[in-house]
Backbone as JSON, one array per atom type, in Angstrom:
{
  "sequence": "XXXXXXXXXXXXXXXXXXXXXXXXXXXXXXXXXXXXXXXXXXXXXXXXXXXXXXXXXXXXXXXXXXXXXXXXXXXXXXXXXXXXXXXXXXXXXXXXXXXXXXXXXXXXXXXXXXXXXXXXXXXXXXXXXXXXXXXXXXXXXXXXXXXXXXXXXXXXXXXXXXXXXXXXXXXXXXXXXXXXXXXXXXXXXXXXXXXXXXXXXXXXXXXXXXXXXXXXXXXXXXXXXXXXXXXXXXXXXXXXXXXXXXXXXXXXXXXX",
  "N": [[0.84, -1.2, 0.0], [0.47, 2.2, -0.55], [0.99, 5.48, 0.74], [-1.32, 9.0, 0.84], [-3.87, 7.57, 2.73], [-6.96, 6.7, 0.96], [-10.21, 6.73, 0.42], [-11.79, 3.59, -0.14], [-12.87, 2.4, -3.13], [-14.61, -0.08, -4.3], [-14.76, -2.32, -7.38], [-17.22, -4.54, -8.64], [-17.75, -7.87, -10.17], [-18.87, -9.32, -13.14], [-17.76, -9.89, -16.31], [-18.45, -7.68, -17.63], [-17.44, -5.79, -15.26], [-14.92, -6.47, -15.63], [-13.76, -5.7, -18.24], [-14.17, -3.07, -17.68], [-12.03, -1.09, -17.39], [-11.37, -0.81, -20.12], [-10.03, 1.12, -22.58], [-11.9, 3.92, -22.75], [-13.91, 3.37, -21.28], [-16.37, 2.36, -18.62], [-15.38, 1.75, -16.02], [-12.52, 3.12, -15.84], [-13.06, 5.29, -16.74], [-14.16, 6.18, -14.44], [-12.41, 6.09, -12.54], [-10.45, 8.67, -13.6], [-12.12, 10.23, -12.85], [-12.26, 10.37, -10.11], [-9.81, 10.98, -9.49], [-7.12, 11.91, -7.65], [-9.21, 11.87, -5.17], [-10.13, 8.72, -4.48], [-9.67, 5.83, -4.67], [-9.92, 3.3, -7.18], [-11.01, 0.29, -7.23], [-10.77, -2.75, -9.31], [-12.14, -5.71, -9.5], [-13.25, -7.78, -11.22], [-14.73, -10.61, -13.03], [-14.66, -12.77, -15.7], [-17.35, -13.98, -17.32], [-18.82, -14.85, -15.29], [-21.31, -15.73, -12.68], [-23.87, -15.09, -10.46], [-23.62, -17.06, -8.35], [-21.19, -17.93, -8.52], [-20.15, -16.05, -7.31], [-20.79, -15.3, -4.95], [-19.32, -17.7, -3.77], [-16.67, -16.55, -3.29], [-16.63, -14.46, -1.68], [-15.8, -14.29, 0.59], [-13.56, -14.27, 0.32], [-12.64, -12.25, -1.48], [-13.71, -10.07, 0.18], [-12.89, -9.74, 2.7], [-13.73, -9.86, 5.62], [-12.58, -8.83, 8.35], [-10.74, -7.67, 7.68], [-7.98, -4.96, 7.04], [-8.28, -2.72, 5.69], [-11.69, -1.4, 4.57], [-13.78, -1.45, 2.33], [-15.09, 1.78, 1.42], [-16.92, 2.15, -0.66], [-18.96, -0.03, -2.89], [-19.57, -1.12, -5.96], [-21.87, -3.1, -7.6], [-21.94, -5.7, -10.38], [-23.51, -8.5, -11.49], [-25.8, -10.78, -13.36], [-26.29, -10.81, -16.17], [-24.58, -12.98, -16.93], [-26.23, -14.83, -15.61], [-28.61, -14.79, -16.33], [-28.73, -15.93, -19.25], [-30.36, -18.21, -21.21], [-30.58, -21.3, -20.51], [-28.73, -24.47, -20.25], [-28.81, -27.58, -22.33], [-27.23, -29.63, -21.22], [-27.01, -29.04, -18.41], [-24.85, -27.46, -18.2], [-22.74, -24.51, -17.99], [-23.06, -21.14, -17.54], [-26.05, -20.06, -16.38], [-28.55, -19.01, -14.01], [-31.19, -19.83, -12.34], [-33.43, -17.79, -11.69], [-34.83, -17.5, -9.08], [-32.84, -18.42, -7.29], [-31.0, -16.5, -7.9], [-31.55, -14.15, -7.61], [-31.45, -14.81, -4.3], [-29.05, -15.3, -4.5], [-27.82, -12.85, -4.58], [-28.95, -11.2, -2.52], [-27.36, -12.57, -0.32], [-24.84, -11.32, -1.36], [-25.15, -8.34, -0.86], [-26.03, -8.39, 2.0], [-23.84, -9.81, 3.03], [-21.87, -7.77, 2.1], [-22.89, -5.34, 3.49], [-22.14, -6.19, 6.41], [-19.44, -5.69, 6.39], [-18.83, -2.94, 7.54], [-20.09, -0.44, 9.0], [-19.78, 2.07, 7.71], [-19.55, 1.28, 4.84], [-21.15, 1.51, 1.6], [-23.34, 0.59, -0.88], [-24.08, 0.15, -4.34], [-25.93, -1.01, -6.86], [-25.77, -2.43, -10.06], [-27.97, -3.17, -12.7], [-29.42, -5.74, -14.23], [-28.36, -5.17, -18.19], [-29.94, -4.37, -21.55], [-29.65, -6.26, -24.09], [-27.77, -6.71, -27.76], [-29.81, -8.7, -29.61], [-30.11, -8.91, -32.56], [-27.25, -8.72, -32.89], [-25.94, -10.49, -31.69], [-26.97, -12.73, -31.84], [-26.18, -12.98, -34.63], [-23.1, -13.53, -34.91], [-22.2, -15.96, -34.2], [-18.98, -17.62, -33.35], [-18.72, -20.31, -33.46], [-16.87, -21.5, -31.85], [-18.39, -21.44, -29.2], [-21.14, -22.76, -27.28], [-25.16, -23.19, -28.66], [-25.69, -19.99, -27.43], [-28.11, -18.61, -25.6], [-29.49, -15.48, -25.04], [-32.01, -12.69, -24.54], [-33.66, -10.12, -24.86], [-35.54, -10.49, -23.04], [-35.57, -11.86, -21.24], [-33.53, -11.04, -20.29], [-34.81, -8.21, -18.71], [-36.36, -9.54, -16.91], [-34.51, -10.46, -15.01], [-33.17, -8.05, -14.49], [-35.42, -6.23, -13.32], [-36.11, -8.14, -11.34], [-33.61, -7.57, -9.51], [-33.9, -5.05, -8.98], [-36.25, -5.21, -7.67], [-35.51, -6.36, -5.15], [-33.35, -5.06, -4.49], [-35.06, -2.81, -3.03], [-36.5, -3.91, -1.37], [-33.99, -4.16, 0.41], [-33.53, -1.67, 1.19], [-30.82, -1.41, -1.16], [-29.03, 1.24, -2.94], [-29.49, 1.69, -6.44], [-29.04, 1.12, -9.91], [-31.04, 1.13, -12.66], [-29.86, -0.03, -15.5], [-31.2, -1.36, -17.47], [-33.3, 0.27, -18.3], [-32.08, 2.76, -18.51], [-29.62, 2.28, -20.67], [-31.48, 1.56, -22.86], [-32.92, 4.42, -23.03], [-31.04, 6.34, -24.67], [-30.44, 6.93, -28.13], [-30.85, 4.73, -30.9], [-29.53, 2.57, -29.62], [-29.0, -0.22, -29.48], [-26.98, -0.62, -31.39], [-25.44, 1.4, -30.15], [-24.6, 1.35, -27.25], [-23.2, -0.57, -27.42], [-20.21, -2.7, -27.69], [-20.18, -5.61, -28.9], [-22.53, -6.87, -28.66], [-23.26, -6.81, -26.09], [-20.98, -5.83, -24.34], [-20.31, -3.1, -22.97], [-19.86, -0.2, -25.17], [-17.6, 2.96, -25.3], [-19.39, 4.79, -25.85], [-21.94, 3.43, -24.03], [-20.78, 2.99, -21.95], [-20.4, 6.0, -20.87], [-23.64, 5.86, -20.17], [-23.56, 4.09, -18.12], [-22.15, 5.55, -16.2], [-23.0, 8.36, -16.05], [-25.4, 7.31, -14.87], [-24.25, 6.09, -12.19], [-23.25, 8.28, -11.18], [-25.37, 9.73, -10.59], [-26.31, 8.36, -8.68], [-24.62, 8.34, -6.91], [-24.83, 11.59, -6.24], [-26.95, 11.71, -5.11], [-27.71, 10.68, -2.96], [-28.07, 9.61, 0.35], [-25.8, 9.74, 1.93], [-22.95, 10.46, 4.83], [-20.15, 10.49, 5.04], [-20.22, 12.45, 2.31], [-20.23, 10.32, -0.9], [-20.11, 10.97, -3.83], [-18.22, 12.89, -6.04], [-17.43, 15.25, -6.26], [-17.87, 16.27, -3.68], [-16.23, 15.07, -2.26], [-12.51, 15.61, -0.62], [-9.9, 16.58, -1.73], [-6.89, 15.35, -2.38], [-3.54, 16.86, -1.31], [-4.35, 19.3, -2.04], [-3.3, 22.28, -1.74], [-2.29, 25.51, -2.28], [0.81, 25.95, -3.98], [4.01, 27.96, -4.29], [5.1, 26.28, -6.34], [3.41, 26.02, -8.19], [2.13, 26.28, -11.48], [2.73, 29.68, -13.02], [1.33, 32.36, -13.06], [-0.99, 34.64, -15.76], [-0.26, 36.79, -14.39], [1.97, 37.16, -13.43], [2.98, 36.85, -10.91], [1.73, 35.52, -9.44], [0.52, 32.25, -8.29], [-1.01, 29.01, -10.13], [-3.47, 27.09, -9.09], [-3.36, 23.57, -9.8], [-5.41, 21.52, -9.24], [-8.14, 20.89, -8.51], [-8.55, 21.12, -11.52], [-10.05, 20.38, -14.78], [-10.55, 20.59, -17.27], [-9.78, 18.84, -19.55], [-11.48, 16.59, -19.91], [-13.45, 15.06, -22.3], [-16.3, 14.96, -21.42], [-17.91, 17.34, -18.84], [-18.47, 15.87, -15.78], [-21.09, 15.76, -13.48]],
  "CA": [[0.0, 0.0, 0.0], [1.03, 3.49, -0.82], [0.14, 6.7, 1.35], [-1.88, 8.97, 2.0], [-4.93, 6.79, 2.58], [-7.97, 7.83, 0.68], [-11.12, 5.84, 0.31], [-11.19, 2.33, -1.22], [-14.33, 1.62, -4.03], [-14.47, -1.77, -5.22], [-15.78, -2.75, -8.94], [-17.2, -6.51, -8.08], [-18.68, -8.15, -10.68], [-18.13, -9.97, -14.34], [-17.19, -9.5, -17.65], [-18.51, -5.91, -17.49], [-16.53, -5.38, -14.47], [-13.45, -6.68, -16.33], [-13.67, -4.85, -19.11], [-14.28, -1.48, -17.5], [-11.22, -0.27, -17.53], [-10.69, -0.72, -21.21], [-10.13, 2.68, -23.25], [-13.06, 4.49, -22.6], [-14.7, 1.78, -20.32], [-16.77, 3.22, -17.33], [-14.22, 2.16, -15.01], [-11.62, 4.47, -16.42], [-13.75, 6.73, -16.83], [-14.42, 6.31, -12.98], [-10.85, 6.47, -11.83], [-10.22, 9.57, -13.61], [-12.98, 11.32, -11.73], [-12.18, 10.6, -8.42], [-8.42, 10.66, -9.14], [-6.97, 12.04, -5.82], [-10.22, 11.89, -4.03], [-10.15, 7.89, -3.57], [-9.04, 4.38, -4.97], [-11.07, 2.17, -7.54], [-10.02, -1.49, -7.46], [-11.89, -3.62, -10.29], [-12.55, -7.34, -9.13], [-13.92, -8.26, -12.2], [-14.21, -11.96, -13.54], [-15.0, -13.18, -16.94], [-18.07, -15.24, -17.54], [-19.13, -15.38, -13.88], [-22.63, -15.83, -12.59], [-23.34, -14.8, -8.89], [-23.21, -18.23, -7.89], [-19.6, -18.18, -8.35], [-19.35, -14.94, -6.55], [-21.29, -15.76, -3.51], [-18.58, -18.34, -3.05], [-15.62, -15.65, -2.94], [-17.57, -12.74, -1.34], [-15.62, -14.07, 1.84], [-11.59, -13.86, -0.04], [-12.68, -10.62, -2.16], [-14.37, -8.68, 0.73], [-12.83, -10.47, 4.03], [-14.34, -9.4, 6.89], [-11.13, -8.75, 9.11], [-9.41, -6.6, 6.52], [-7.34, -3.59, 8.12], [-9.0, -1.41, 4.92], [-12.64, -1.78, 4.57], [-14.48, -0.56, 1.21], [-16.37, 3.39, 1.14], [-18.43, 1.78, -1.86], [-18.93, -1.42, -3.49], [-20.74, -1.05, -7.12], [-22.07, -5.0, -7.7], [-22.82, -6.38, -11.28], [-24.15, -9.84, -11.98], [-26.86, -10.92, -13.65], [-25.99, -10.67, -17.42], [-24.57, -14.32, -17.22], [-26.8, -15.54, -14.68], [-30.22, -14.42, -16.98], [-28.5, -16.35, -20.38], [-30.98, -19.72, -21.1], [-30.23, -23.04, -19.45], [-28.17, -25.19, -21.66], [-29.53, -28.85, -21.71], [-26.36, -30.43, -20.2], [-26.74, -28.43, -17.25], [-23.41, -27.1, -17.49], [-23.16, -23.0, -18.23], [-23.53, -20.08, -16.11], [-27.45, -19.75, -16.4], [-28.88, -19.87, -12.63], [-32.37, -19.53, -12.24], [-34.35, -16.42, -11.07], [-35.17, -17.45, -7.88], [-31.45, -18.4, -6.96], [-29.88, -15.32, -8.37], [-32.08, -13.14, -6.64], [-30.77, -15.21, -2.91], [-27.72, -15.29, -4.39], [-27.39, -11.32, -4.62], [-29.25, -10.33, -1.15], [-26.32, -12.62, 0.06], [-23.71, -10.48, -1.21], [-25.48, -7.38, -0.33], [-25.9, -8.51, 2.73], [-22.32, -9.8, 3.36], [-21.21, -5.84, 2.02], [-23.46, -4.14, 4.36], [-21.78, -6.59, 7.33], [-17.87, -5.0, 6.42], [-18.12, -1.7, 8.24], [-20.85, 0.89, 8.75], [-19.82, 2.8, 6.1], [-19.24, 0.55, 3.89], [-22.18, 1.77, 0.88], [-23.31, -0.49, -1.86], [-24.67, 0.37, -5.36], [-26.26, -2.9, -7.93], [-26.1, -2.74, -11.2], [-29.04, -4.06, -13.26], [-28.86, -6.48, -15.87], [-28.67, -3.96, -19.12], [-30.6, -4.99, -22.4], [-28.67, -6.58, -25.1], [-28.31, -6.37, -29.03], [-29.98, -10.06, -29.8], [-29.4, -9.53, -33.85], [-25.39, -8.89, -33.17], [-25.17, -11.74, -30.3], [-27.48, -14.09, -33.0], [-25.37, -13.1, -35.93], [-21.94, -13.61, -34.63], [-21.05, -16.97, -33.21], [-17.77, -17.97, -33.75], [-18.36, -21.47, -33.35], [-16.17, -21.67, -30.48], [-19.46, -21.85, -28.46], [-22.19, -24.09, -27.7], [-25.75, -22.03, -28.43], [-26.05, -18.46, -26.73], [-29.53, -17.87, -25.72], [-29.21, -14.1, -24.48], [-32.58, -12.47, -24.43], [-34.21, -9.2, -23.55], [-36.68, -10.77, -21.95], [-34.47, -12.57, -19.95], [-32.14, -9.56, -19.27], [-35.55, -7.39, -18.25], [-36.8, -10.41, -16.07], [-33.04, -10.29, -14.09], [-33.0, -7.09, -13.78], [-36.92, -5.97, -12.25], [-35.77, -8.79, -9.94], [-32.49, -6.96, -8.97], [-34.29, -4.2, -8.46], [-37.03, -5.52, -6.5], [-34.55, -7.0, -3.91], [-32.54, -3.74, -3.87], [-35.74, -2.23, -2.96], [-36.52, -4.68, -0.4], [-33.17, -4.07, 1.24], [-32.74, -0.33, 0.93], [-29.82, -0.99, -1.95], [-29.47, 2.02, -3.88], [-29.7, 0.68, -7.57], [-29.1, 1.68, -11.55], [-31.59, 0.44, -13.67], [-29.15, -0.28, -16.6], [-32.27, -1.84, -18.6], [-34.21, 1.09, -18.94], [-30.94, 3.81, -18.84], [-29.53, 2.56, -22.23], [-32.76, 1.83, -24.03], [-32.73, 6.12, -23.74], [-30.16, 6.74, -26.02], [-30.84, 7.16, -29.49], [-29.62, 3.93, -31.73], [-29.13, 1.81, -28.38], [-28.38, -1.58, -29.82], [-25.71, -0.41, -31.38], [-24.52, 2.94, -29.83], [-24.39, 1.21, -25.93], [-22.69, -2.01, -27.2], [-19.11, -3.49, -29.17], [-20.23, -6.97, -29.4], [-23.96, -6.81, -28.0], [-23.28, -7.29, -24.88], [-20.09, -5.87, -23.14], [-20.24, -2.03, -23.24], [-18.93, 0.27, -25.73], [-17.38, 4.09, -24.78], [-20.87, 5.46, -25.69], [-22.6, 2.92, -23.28], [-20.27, 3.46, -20.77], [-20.96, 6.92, -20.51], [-24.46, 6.33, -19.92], [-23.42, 3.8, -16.7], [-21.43, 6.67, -15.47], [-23.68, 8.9, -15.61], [-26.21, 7.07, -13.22], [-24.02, 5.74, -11.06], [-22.86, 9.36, -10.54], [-26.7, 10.47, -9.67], [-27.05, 7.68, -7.58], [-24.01, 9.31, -5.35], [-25.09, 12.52, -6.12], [-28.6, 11.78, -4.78], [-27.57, 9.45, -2.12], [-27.88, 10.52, 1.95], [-24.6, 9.56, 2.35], [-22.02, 10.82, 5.14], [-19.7, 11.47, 4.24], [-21.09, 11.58, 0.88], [-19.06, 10.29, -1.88], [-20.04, 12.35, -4.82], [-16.56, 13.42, -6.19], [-17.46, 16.81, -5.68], [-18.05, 16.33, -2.03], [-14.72, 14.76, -1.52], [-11.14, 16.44, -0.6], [-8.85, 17.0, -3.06], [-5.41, 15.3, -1.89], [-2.52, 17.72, -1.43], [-4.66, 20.39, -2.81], [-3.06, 23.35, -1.12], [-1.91, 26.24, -2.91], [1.78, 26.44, -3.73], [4.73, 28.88, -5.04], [5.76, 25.42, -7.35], [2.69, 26.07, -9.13], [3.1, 27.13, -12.63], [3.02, 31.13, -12.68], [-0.35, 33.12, -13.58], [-0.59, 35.76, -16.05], [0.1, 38.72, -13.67], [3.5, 36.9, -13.41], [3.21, 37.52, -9.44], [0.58, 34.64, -8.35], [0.61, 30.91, -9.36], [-2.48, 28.84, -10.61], [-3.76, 25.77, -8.57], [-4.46, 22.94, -10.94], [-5.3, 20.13, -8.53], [-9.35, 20.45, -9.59], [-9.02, 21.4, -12.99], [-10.9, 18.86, -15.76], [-10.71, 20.85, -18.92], [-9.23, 18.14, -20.48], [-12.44, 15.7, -20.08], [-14.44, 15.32, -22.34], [-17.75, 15.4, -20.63], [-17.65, 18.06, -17.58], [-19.26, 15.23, -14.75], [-21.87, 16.87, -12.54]],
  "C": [[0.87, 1.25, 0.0], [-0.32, 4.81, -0.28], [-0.12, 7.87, 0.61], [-3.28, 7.74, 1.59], [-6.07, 7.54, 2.23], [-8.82, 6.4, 0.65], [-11.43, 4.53, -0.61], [-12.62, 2.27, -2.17], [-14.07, 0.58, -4.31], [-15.41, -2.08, -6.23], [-16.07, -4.25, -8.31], [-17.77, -7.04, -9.17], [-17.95, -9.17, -11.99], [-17.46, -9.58, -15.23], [-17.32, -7.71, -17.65], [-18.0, -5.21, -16.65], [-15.18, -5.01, -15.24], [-12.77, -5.91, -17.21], [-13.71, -3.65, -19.14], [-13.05, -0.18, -17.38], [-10.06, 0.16, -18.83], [-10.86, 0.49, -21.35], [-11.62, 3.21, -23.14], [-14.35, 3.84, -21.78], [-15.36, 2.7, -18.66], [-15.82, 3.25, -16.17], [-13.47, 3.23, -14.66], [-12.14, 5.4, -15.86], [-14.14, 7.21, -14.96], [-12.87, 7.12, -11.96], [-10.7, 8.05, -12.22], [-11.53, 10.64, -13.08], [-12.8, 11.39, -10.48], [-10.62, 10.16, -8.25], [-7.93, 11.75, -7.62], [-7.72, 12.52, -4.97], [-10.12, 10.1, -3.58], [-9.75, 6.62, -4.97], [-9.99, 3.82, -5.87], [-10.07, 1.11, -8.14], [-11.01, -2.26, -8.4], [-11.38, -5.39, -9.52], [-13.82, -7.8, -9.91], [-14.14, -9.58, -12.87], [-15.51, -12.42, -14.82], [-15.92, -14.32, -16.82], [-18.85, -15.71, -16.39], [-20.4, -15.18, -14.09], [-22.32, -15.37, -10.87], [-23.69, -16.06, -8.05], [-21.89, -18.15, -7.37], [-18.89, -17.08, -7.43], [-20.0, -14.67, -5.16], [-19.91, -16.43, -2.95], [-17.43, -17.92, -3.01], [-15.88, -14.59, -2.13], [-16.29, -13.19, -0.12], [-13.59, -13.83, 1.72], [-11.5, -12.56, -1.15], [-13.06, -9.67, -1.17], [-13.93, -9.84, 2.35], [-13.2, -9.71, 5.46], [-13.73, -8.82, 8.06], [-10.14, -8.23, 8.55], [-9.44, -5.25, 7.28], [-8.61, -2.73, 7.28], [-10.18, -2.19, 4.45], [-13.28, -0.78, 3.66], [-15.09, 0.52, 1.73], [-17.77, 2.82, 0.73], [-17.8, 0.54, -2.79], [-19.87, -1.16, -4.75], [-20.39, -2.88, -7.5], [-22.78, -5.16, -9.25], [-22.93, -7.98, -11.47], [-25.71, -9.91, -12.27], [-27.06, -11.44, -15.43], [-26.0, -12.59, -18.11], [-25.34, -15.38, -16.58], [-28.79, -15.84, -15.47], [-29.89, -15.49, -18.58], [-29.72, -18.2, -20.22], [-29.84, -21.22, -20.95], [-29.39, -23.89, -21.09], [-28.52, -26.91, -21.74], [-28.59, -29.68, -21.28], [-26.04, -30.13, -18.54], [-25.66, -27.54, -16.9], [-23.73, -25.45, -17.75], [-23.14, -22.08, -17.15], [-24.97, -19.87, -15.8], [-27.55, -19.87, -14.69], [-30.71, -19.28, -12.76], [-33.0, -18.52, -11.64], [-34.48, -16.38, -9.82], [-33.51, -17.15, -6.95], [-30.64, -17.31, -6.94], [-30.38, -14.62, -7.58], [-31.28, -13.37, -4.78], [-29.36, -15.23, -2.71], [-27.13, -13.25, -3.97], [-28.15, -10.75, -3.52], [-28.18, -11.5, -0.41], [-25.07, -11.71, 0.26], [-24.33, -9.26, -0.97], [-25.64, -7.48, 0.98], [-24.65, -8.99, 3.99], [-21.67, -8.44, 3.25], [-21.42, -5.33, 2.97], [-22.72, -5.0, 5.8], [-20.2, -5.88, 7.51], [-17.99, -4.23, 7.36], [-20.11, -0.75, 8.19], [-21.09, 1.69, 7.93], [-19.73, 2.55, 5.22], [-20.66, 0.92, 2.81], [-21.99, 0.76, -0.41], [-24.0, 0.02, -2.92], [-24.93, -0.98, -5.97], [-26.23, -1.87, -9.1], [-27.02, -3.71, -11.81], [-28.93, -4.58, -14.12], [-29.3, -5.43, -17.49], [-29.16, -4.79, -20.4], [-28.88, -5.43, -22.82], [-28.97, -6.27, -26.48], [-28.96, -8.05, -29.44], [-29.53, -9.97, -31.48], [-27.93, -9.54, -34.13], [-25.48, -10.23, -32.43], [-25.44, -12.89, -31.54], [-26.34, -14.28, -33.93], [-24.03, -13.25, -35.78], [-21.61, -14.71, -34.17], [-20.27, -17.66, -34.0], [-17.23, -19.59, -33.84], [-17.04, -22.64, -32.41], [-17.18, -22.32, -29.31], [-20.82, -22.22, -28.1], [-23.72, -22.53, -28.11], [-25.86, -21.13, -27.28], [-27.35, -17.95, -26.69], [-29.73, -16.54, -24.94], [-30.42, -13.31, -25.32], [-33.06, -10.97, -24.12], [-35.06, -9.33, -22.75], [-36.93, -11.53, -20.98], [-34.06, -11.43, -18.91], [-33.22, -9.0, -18.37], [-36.15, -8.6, -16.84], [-35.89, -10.18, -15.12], [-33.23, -9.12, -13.74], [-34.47, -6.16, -13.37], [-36.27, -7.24, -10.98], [-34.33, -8.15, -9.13], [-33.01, -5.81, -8.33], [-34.98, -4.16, -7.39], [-36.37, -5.86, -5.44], [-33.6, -5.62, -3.6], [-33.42, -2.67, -2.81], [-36.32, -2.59, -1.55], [-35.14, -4.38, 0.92], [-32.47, -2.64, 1.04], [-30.98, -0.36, 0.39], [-29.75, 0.13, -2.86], [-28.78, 1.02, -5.66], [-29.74, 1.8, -8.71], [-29.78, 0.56, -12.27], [-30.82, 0.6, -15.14], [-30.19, -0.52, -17.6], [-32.71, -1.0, -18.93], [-32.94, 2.42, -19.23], [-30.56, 3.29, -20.66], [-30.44, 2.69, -23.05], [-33.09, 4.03, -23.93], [-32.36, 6.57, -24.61], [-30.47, 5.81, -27.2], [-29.96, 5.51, -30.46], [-28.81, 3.1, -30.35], [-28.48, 1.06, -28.23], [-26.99, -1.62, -30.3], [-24.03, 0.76, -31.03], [-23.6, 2.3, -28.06], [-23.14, 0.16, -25.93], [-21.2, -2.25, -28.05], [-19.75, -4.44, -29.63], [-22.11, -7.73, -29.18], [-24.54, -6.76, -26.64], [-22.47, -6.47, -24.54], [-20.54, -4.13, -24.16], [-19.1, -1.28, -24.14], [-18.66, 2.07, -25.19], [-18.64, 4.82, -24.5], [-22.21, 4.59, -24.11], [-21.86, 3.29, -22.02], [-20.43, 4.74, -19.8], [-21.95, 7.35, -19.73], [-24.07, 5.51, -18.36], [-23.06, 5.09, -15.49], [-22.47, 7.71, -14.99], [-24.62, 8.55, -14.6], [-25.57, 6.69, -12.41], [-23.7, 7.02, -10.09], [-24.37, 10.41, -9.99], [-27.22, 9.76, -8.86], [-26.32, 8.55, -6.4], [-24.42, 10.59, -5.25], [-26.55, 12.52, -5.15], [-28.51, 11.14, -3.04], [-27.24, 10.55, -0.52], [-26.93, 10.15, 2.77], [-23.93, 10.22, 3.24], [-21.03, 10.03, 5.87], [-20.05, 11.42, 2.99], [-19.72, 11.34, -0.28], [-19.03, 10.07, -3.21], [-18.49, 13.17, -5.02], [-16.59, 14.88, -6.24], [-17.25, 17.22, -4.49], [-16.49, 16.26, -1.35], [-13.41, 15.21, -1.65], [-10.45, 15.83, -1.5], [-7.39, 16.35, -2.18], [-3.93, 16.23, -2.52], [-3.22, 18.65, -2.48], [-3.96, 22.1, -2.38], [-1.81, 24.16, -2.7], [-0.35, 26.35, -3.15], [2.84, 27.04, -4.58], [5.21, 28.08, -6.67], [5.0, 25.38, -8.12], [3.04, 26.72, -10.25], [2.04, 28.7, -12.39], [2.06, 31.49, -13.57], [0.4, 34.16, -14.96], [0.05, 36.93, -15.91], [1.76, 39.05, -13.44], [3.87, 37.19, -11.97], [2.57, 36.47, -8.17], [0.83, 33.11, -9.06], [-0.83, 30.28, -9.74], [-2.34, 26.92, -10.11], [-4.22, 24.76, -9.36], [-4.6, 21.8, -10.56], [-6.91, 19.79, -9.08], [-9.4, 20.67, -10.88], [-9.34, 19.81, -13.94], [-11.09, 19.77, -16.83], [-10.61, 19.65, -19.45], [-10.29, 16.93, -20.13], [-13.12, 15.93, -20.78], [-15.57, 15.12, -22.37], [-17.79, 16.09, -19.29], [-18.66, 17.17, -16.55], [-19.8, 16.14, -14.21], [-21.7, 15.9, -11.56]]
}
């Protein structure tokens, strides 16, 4: 570990975890917003279902850890909503399950610490004529649905709702934007820069909205080593220097 200590987030989740910190990937896009306000760690795993992540919740989030998460944003569901494959094998888990499986780990989060805050992610539509039209014959059929995905995620919700989780409806957020299927997505499924965007954006009105304290809205939170000093580079007046610890010109989308 490297000082000073600022607040830990943790990404938890699958493929869309994993991938979030590709080029333009919400992750990213996360880190550089709350660069020296606090930490984001991705614990992302390819292909998972929350089966598989029930049975780590206790060596990803140990209970007896010196540093104990701020905020936990949780996705599963994506691989957990895909149809049953008739050998049994697959990630599919059934509706009922997934749902017990995910007020588990919400309920293991909220046991860490007091402050410990939790966001869900909802299972987000998909494109079904890219997923259809693409298999590579690598893998067995892909039954990936929206009427799967929308089933997964009203049940994510409902259980968030049930256990005062605050929650992003992913399903109904992309279907907003214009040209969805293929503006939100690369491959139909895993988010592309434009989709990412729109995650960002709600996750950032969930904190914004959220009765958090300390709240942790990257606005809210201190600036590390923000203090004013002579090593700054030198103003116009040629007499004063110019603090550039908040500046974000160089984004482009100005976060609210």
């Amino acid at each position: 570990m490297v000082g000073p200590a600022r607040p830990l987030f943790v990404l938890f989740g699958s493929s869309i975890v994993q991938m979030s910190y590709d080029v333009g990937g919400w992750g990213a896009i996360l880190a550089d917003i709350y660069s020296r306000r606090a930490d984001i760690l991705v614990r992302g795993y390819f292909g998972w279902n929350s089966r598989r992540a029930v049975n780590v919740l206790d060596q990803v989030f140990p209970k007896d850890a010196a540093v104990k998460p701020s905020l936990v944003i949780v996705y599963f569901g994506g691989n957990d909503s895909m149809g049953p494959h008739p050998s049994g094998l697959g990630p599919h888990v059934p509706l009922p399950e997934y749902v017990e499986n995910m007020r588990k780990i919400a309920s293991h989060l909220k046991s860490l610490s007091d402050s410990t805050r939790i966001i869900f992610l909802s299972c987000p539509p998909v494109n079904e004529t890219l997923i259809n039209g693409s298999s590579s014959g690598i893998f067995s059929e892909i039954i990936r649905t929206n009427e799967l995905c929308q089933q997964y995620s009203e049940a994510c919700i409902k259980l968030c709702q049930e256990m005062n989780v605050p929650f992003v409806d992913l399903f109904t957020a992309c279907q907003r934007k214009d040209d969805w299927r293929n503006a939100c997505f690369t491959d139909g499924i895993h988010f592309s820069a434009e989709g990412s965007k729109v995650v960002v954006e709600e996750i950032l009105k969930v904190l914004r909205e959220a009765d958090w304290k300390p709240s942790l809205h990257w606005k809210s939170m201190p600036i590390e080593f923000s203090e004013d000093s002579p090593d700054d580079l030198v103003a116009a007046d040629g007499k004063t220097t110019l603090n550039p610890s908040s500046w974000t010109y160089y984004r482009e989308i100005q976060w609210d």
